[in-house]
Short mmCIF file of C-alpha atoms and ligand atoms in Angstrom, two decimals:
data_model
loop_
_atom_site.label_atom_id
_atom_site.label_comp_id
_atom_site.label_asym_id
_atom_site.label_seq_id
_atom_site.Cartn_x
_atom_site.Cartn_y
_atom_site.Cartn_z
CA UNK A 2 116.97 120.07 77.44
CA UNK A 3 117.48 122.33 80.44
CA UNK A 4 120.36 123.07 81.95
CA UNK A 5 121.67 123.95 85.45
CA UNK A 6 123.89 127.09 85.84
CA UNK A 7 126.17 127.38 88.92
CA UNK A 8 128.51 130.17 89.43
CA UNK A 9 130.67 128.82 92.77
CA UNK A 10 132.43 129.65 95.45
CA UNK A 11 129.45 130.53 98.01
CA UNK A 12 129.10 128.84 101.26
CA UNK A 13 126.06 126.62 101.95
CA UNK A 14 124.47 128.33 104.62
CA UNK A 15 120.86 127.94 106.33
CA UNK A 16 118.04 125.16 106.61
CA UNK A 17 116.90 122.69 104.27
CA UNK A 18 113.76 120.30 104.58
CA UNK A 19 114.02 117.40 103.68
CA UNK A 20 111.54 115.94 101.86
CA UNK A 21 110.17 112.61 101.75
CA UNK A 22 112.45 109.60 100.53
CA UNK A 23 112.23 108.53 96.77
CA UNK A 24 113.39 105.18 97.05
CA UNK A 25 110.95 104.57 100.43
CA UNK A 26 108.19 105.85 97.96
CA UNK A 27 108.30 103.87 94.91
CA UNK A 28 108.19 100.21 96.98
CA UNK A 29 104.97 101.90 98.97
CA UNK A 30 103.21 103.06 96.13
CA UNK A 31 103.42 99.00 94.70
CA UNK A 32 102.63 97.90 97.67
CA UNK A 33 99.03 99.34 97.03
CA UNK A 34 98.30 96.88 94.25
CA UNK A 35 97.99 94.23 97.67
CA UNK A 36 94.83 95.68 98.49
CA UNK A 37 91.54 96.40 96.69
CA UNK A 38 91.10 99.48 99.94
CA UNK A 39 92.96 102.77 99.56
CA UNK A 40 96.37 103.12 100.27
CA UNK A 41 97.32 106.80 101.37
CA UNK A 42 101.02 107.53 101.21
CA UNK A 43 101.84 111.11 102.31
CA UNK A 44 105.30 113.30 102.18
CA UNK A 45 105.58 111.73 98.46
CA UNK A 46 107.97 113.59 97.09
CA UNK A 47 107.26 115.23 93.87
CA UNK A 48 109.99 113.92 91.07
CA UNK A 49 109.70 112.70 88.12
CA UNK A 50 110.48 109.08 89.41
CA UNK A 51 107.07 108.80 91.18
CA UNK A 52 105.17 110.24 88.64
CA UNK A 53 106.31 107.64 86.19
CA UNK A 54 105.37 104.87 88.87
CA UNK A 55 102.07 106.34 89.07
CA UNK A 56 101.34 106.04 85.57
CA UNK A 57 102.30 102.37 85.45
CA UNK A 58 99.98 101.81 88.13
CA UNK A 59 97.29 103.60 86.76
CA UNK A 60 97.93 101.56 83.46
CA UNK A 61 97.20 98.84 85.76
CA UNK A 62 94.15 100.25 86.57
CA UNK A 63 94.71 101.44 89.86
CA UNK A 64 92.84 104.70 90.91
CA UNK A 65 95.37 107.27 92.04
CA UNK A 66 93.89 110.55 93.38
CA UNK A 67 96.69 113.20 93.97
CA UNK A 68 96.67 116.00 96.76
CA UNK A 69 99.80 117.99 95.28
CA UNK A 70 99.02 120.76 97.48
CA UNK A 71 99.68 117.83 100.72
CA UNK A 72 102.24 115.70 99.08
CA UNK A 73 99.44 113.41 99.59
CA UNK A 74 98.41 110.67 97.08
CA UNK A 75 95.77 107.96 97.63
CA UNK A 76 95.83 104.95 95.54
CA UNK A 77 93.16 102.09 95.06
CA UNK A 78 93.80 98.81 93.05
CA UNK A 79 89.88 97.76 93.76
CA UNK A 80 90.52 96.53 89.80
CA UNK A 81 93.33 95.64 88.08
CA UNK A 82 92.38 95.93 84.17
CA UNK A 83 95.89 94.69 83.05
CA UNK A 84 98.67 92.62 84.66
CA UNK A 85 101.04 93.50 82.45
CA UNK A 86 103.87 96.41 82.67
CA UNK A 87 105.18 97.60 79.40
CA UNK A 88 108.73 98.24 78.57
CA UNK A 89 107.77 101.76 77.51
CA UNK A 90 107.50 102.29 81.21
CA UNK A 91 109.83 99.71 82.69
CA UNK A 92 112.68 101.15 80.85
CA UNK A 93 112.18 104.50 81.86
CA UNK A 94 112.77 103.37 85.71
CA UNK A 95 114.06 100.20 86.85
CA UNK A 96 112.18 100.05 90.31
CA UNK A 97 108.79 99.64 88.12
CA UNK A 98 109.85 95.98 88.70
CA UNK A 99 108.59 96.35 92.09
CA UNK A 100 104.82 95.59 90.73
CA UNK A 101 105.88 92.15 89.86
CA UNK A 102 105.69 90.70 93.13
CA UNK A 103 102.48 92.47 94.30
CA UNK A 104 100.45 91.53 90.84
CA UNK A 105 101.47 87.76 91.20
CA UNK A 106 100.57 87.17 94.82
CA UNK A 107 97.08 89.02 94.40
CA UNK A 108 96.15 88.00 90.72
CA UNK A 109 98.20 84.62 90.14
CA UNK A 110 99.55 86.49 86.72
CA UNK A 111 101.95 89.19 85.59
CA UNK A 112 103.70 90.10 82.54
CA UNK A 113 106.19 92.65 83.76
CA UNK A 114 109.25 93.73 81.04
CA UNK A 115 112.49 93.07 81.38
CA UNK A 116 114.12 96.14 82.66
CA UNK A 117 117.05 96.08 80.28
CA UNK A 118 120.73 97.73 81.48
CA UNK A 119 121.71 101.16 82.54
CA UNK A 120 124.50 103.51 83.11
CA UNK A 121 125.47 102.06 86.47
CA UNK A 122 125.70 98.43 85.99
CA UNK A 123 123.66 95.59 84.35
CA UNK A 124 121.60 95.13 87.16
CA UNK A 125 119.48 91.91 86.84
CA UNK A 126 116.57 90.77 88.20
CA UNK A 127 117.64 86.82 88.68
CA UNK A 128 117.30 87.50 92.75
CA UNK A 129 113.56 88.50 92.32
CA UNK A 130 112.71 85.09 89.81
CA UNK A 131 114.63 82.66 91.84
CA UNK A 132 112.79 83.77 95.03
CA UNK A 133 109.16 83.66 93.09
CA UNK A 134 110.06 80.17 92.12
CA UNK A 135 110.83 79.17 95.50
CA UNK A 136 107.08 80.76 96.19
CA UNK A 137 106.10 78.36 93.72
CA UNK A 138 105.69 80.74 90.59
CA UNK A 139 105.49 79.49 86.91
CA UNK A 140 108.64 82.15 85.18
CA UNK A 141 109.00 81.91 81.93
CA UNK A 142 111.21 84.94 79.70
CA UNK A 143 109.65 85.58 76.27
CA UNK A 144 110.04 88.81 74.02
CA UNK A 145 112.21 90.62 76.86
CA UNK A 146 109.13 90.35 79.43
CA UNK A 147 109.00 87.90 82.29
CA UNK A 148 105.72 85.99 82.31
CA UNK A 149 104.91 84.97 86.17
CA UNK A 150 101.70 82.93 86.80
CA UNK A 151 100.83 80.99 90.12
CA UNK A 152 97.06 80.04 89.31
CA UNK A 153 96.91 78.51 93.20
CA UNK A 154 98.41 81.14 94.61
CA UNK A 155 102.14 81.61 96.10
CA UNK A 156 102.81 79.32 98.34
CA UNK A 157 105.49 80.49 101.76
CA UNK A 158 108.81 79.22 101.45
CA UNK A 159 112.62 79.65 102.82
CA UNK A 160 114.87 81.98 100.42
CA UNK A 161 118.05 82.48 101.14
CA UNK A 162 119.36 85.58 99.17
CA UNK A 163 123.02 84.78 97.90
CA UNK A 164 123.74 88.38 98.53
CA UNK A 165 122.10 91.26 99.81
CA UNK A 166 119.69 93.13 97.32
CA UNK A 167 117.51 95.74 98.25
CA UNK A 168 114.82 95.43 95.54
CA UNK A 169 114.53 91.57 95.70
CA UNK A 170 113.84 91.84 99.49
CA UNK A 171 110.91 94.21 98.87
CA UNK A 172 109.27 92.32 96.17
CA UNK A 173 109.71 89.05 97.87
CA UNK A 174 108.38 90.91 101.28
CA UNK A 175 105.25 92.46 99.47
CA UNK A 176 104.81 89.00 97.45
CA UNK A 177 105.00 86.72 100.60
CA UNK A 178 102.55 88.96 102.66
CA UNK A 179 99.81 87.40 100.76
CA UNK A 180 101.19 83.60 100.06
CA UNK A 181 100.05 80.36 101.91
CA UNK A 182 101.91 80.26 104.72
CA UNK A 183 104.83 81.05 106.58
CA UNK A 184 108.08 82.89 104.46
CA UNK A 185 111.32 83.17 105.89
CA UNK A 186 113.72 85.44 103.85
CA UNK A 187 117.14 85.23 105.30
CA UNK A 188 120.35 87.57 103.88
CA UNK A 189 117.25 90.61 103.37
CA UNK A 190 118.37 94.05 103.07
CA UNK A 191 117.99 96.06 105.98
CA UNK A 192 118.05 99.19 104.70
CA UNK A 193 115.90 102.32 106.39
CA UNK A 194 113.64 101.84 103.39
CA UNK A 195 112.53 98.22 103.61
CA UNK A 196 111.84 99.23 107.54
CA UNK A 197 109.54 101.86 106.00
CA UNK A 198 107.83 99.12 103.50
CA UNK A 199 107.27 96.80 106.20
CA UNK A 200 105.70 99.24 108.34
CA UNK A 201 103.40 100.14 105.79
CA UNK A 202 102.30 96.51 105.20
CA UNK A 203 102.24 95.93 108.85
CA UNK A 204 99.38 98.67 108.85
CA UNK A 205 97.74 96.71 106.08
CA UNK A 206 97.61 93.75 108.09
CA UNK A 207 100.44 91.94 107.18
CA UNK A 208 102.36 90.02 109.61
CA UNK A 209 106.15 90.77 109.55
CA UNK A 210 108.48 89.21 112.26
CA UNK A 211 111.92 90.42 112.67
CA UNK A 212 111.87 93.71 110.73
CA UNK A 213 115.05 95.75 110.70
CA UNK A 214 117.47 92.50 110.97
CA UNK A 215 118.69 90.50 108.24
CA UNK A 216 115.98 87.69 108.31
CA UNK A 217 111.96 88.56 107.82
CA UNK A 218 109.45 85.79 108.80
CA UNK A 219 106.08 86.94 107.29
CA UNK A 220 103.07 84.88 107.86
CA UNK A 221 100.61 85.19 104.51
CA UNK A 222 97.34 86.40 104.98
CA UNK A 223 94.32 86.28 103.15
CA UNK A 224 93.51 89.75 102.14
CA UNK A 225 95.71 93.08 103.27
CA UNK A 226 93.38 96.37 103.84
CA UNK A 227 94.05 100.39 103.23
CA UNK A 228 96.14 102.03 105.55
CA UNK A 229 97.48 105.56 106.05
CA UNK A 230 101.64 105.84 105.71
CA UNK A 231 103.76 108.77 105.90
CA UNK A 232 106.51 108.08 103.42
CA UNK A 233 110.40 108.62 105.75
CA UNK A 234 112.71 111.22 105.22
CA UNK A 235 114.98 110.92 102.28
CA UNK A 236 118.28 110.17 103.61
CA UNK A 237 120.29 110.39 100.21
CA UNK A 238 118.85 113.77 99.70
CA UNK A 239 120.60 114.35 103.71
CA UNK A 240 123.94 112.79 103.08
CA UNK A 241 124.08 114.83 99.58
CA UNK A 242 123.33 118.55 101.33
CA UNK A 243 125.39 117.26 104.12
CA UNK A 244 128.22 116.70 101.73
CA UNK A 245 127.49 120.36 99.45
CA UNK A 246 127.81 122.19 103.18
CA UNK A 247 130.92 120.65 104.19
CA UNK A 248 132.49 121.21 100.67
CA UNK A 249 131.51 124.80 100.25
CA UNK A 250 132.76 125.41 104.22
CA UNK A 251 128.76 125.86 104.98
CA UNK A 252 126.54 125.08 107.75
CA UNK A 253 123.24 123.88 107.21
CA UNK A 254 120.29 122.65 109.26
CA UNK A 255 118.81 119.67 107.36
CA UNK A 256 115.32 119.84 109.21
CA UNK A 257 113.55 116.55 109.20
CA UNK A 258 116.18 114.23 108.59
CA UNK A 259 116.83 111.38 110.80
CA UNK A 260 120.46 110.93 112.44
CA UNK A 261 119.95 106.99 112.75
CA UNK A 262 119.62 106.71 109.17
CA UNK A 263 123.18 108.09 108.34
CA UNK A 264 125.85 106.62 110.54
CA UNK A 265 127.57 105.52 108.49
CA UNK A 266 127.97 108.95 106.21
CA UNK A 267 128.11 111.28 109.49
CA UNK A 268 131.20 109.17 110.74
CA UNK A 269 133.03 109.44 107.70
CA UNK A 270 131.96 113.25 107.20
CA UNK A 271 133.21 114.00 111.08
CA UNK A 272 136.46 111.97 110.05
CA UNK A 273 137.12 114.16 107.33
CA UNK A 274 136.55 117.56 109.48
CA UNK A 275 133.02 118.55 109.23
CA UNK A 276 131.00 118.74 112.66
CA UNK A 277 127.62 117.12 112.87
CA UNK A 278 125.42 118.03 115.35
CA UNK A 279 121.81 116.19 115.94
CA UNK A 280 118.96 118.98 116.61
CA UNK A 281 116.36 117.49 118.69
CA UNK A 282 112.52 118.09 118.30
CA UNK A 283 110.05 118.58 115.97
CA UNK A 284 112.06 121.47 114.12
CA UNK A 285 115.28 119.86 114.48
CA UNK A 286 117.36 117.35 112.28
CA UNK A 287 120.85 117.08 111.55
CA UNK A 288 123.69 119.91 111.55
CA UNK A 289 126.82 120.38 109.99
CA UNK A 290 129.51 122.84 109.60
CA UNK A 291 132.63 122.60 108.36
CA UNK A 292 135.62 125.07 107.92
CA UNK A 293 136.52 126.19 104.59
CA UNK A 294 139.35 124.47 103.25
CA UNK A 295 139.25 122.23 106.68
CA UNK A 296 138.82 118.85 104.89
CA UNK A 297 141.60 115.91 105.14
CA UNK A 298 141.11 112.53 102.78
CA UNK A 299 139.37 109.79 103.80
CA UNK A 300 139.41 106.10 102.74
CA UNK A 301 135.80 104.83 102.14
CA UNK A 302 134.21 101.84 100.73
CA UNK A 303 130.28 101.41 100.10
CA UNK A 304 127.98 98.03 101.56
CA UNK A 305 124.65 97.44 101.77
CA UNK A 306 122.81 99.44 105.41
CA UNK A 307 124.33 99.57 107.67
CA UNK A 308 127.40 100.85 105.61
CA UNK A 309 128.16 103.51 103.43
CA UNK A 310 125.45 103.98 101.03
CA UNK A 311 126.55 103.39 97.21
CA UNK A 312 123.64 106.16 96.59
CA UNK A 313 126.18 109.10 98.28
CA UNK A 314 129.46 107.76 96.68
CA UNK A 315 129.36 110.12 93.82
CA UNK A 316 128.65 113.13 95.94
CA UNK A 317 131.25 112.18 98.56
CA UNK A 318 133.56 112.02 95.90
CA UNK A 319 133.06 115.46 94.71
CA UNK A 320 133.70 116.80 98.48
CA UNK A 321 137.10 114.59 98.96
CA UNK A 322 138.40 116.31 95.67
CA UNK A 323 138.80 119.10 97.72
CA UNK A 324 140.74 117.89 100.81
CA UNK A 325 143.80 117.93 102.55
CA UNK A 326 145.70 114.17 101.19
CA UNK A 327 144.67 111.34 99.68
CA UNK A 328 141.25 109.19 99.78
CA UNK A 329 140.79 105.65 98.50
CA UNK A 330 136.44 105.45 97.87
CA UNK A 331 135.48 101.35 96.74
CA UNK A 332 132.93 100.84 95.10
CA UNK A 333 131.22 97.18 96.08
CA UNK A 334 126.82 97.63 94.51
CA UNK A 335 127.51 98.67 91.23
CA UNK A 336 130.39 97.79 88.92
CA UNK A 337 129.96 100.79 86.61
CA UNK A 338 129.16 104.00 88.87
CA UNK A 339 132.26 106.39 88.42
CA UNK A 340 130.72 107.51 85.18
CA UNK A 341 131.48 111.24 87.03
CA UNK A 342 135.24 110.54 87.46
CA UNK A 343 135.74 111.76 84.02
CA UNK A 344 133.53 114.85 84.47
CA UNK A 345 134.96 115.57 88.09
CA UNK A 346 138.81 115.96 86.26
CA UNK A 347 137.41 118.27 83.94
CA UNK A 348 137.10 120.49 87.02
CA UNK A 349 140.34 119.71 88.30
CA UNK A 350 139.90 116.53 90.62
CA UNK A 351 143.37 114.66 90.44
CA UNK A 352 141.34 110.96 90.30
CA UNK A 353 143.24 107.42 89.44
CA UNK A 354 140.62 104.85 89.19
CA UNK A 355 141.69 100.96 89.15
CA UNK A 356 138.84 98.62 88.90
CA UNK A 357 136.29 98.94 91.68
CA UNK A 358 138.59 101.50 93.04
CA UNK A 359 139.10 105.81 92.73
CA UNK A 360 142.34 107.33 94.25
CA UNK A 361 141.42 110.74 95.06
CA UNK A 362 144.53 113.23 95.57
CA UNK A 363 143.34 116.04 96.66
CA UNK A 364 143.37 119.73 94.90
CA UNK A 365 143.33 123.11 96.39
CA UNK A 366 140.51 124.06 94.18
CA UNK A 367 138.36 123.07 91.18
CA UNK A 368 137.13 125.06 88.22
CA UNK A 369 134.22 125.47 87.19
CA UNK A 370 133.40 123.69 83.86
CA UNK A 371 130.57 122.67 81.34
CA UNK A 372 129.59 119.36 82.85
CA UNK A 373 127.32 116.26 82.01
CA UNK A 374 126.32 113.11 83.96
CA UNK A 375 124.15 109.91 83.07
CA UNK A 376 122.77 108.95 86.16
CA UNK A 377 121.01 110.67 89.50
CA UNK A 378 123.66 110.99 91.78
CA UNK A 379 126.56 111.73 88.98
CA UNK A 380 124.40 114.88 88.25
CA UNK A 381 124.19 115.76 91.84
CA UNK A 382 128.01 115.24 92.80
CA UNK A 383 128.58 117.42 89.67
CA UNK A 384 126.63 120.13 91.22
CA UNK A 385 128.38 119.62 94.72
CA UNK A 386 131.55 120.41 92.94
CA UNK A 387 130.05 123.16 91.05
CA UNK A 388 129.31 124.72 93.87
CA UNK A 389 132.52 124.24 95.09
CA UNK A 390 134.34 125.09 92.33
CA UNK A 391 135.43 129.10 91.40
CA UNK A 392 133.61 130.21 88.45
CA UNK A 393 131.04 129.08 86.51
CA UNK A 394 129.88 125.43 86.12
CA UNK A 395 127.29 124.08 83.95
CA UNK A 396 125.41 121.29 84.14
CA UNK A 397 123.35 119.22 81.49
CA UNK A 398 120.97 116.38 81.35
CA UNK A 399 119.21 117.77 84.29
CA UNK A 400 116.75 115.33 83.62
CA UNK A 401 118.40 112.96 85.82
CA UNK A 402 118.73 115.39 88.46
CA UNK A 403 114.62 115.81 88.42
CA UNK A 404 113.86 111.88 88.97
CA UNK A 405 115.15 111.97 92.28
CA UNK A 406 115.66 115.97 93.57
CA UNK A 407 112.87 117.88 94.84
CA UNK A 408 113.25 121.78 94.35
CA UNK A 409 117.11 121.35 94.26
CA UNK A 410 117.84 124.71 92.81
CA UNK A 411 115.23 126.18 94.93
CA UNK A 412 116.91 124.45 98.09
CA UNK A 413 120.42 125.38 97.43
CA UNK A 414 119.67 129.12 96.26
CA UNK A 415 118.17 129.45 99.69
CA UNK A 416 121.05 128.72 100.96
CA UNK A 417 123.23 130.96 99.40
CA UNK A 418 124.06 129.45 96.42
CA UNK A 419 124.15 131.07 92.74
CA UNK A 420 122.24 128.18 90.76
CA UNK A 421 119.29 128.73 88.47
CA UNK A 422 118.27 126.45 85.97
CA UNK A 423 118.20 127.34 82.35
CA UNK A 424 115.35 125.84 80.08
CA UNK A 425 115.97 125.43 76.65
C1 EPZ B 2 118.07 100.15 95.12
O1 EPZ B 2 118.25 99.60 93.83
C2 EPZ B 2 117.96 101.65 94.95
N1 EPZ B 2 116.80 101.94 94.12
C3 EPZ B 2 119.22 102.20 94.33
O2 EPZ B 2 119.12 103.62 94.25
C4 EPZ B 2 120.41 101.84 95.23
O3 EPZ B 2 121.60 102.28 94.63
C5 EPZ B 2 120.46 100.33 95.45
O4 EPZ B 2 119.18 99.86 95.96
C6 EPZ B 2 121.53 99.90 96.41
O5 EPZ B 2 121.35 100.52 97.65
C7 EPZ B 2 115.58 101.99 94.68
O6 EPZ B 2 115.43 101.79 95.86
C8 EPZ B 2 114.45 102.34 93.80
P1 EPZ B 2 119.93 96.14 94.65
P2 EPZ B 2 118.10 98.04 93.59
O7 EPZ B 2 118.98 95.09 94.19
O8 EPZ B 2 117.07 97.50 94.48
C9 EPZ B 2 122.71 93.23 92.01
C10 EPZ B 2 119.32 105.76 93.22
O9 EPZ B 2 120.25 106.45 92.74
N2 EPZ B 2 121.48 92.44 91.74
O10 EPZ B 2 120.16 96.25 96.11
O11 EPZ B 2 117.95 97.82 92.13
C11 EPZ B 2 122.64 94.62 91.40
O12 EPZ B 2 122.98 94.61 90.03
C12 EPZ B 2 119.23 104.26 92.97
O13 EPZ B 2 118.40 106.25 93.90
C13 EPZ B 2 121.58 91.26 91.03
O14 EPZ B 2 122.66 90.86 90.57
O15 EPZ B 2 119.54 97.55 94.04
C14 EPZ B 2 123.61 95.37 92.28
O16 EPZ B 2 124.90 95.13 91.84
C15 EPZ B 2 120.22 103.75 92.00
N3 EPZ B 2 120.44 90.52 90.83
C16 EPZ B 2 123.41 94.74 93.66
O17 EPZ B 2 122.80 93.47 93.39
C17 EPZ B 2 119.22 90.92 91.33
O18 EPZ B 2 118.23 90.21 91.11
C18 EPZ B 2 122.48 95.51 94.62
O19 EPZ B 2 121.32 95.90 93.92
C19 EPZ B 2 119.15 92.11 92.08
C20 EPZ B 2 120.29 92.85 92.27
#
């Protein structure tokens, strides 16, 4: 398994493009099973994520041509060969869910697997069934797969979501686009992502009322057709080089990335001493700087969009371990994502966690440190702090850090940093 060795201490300095936005992607590329025309998603990022996507939906039988060389790939579900998503794939990534929604609405049938836990929290799937039953869906579980069939078709309905779930609110969205009737989903997400998704389905043909706010009316259509969608910027992969800059005392250009996306994280950043500046233009982006050593705690807790993304708690985290006083970070999505506290003390973070809660004290420095993490952004804030950290720092399971990082070692060394990765 390869590993990723960091010797710290260098500042972050320079530009970084951002690339396109994994978890805009993966909803976009199911969204193509709506639609026997060709769907043509471009700035796909290239991770391992979306390549295992791909192969469930070309297990499906959709067609997927890929333009590497453009970031480009076209997909056509003109036949579906199999409604059914095996756990082989399923398990492997969680948002393969996403398919269940399209394949019922389209075919009337899907057997999709039971995604099973992982190392952030159990993470069921009740919000998607409920909502397909109130769209008049037949769910039965059997065997650990879910077995959806709505021979008539969905029918539009009213669904409330108890709370706010980002997932859900795209598979219901996709689902109702093509049910009888008028949908109202009220309590959606409203994350940059779902804007993205309904954008996409808007070009399809869908009709999508009220997109951006926390209740979608979509009238169901008949048949959706191909469209052309550039996937958004990734604005996890912005808040988590925002965060390595202002930890290392850096200053970095993240070109591409869009300001509105990241309130939340560039208020809290500026709070805890780094500047942010937004670049204008076709070149431009998002800024920051931040003095070496010139961090003070901050308290921070993480909601659905508008508010602090759980997806940049980790890596925040890792940059607070480093400041001036004490921060309290809450964590309110998942009830199991400090699986990096442990790994961040190795280093030399002084962290108390109690509950849903991490008190960070922080240190003048942390040391570099062999290092391992079981999910995405517990690699990543391991790397921030690595990069931080004096000496050398090394990293396993990079796996993880491949599902969801495009050309991270190749980003940061341009940047200054001393990172290669080592295969083994
Ligand atoms: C999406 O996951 C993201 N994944 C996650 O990013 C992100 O952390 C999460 O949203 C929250 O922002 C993708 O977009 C592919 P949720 P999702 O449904 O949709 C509970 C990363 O690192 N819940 O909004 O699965 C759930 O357990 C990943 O890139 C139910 O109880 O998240 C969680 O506690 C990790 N029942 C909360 O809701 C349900 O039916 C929010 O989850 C659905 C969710």
């Amino acid at each position: 398994m390869d590993r990723i060795r960091i010797k710290g201490g260098n500042k972050i300095e320079g530009i970084i493009p951002i690339s396109g936005a994994k978890n805009a992607a993966l909803p976009l590329m199911a969204s193509s099973l709506l639609t026997e025309e060709p769907l043509t998603l471009s700035n796909v990022p290239n991770l391992e994520d979306i390549r295992t996507l791909a192969d469930l939906l070309e297990q499906h039988g959709v067609f997927v041509e890929r333009h590497l060389d453009k970031a480009e790939i076209t997909f056509t579900a003109c036949e579906i060969t199999n409604t059914r998503a095996p756990y082989d794939l399923v398990r492997k990534m969680r948002a393969s869910v996403l398919v269940l929604g399209p394949i019922l609405s389209r075919f009337g049938k899907a057997k999709v697997s039971l995604p099973g836990g992982c190392a952030i929290g159990t993470r069921p799937i009740d919000l998607h069934l409920k909502a397909l039953e109130l769209l008049g869906a037949d769910i039965v579980l059997e065997g650990g797969y879910v077995l959806a069939s709505a021979p008539c078709g969905l029918k539009g309905a009213d669904i409330t979501f108890p709370f706010v779930s980002v997932g859900a609110t795209e598979n219901i969205m996709m689902a109702a686009t093509l049910a009888d009737g008028e949908t109202r989903l009220i309590n959606a997400a409203r994350e940059p992502e779902i804007i993205d998704l309904a954008a996409c389905l808007t070009a399809m043909g869908a009709s999508i009322d009220g997109i951006g706010s926390d209740t979608l009316v979509i009238q169901g259509r008949k048949l959706l057709g191909g469209a052309r969608h550039t996937v958004m910027p990734d604005r996890i992969e912005t808040g988590t080089y925002a965060m390595a800059a202002a930890a290392t005392g850096g200053d970095v250009l993240l070109k591409g990335a869009q300001p509105e996306h990241l309130v939340a994280v560039t208020d809290k950043l500026t709070e805890s001493g780094a500047v942010i500046t937004e670049i204008p233009g076709e070149n431009g982006g998002v800024r920051i700087a931040c003095q070496r050593g010139g961090l003070v705690g901050v308290d921070v807790m993480t909601e659905p969009f508008p508010g602090f993304p759980t997806d940049l708690q980790a890596q925040f985290m890792a940059l607070l371990s480093l400041s001036d006083g004490a921060s309290m970070i809450t964590e309110q999505i998942f009830e199991n994502r400090f699986m990096h506290v442990p790994e961040l003390m190795r280093m030399g973070a002084n962290i108390n966690l109690h509950g849903g809660s991490a008190m960070v004290r922080g240190v003048k420095a942390l040391t570099g440190a062999p290092v391992m993490a079981t999910d995405l952004r517990a690699s990543v804030s391991l790397v921030i702090a690595g990069l931080a950290a004096e000496g050398e720092t090394l990293v396993s399971r990079v796996y993880h850090l491949d599902r969801g990082y495009e050309c991270l070692e190749k980003k940061l060394a341009s940047c200054g940093a001393e990172i290669e990765r080592i295969e083994d």
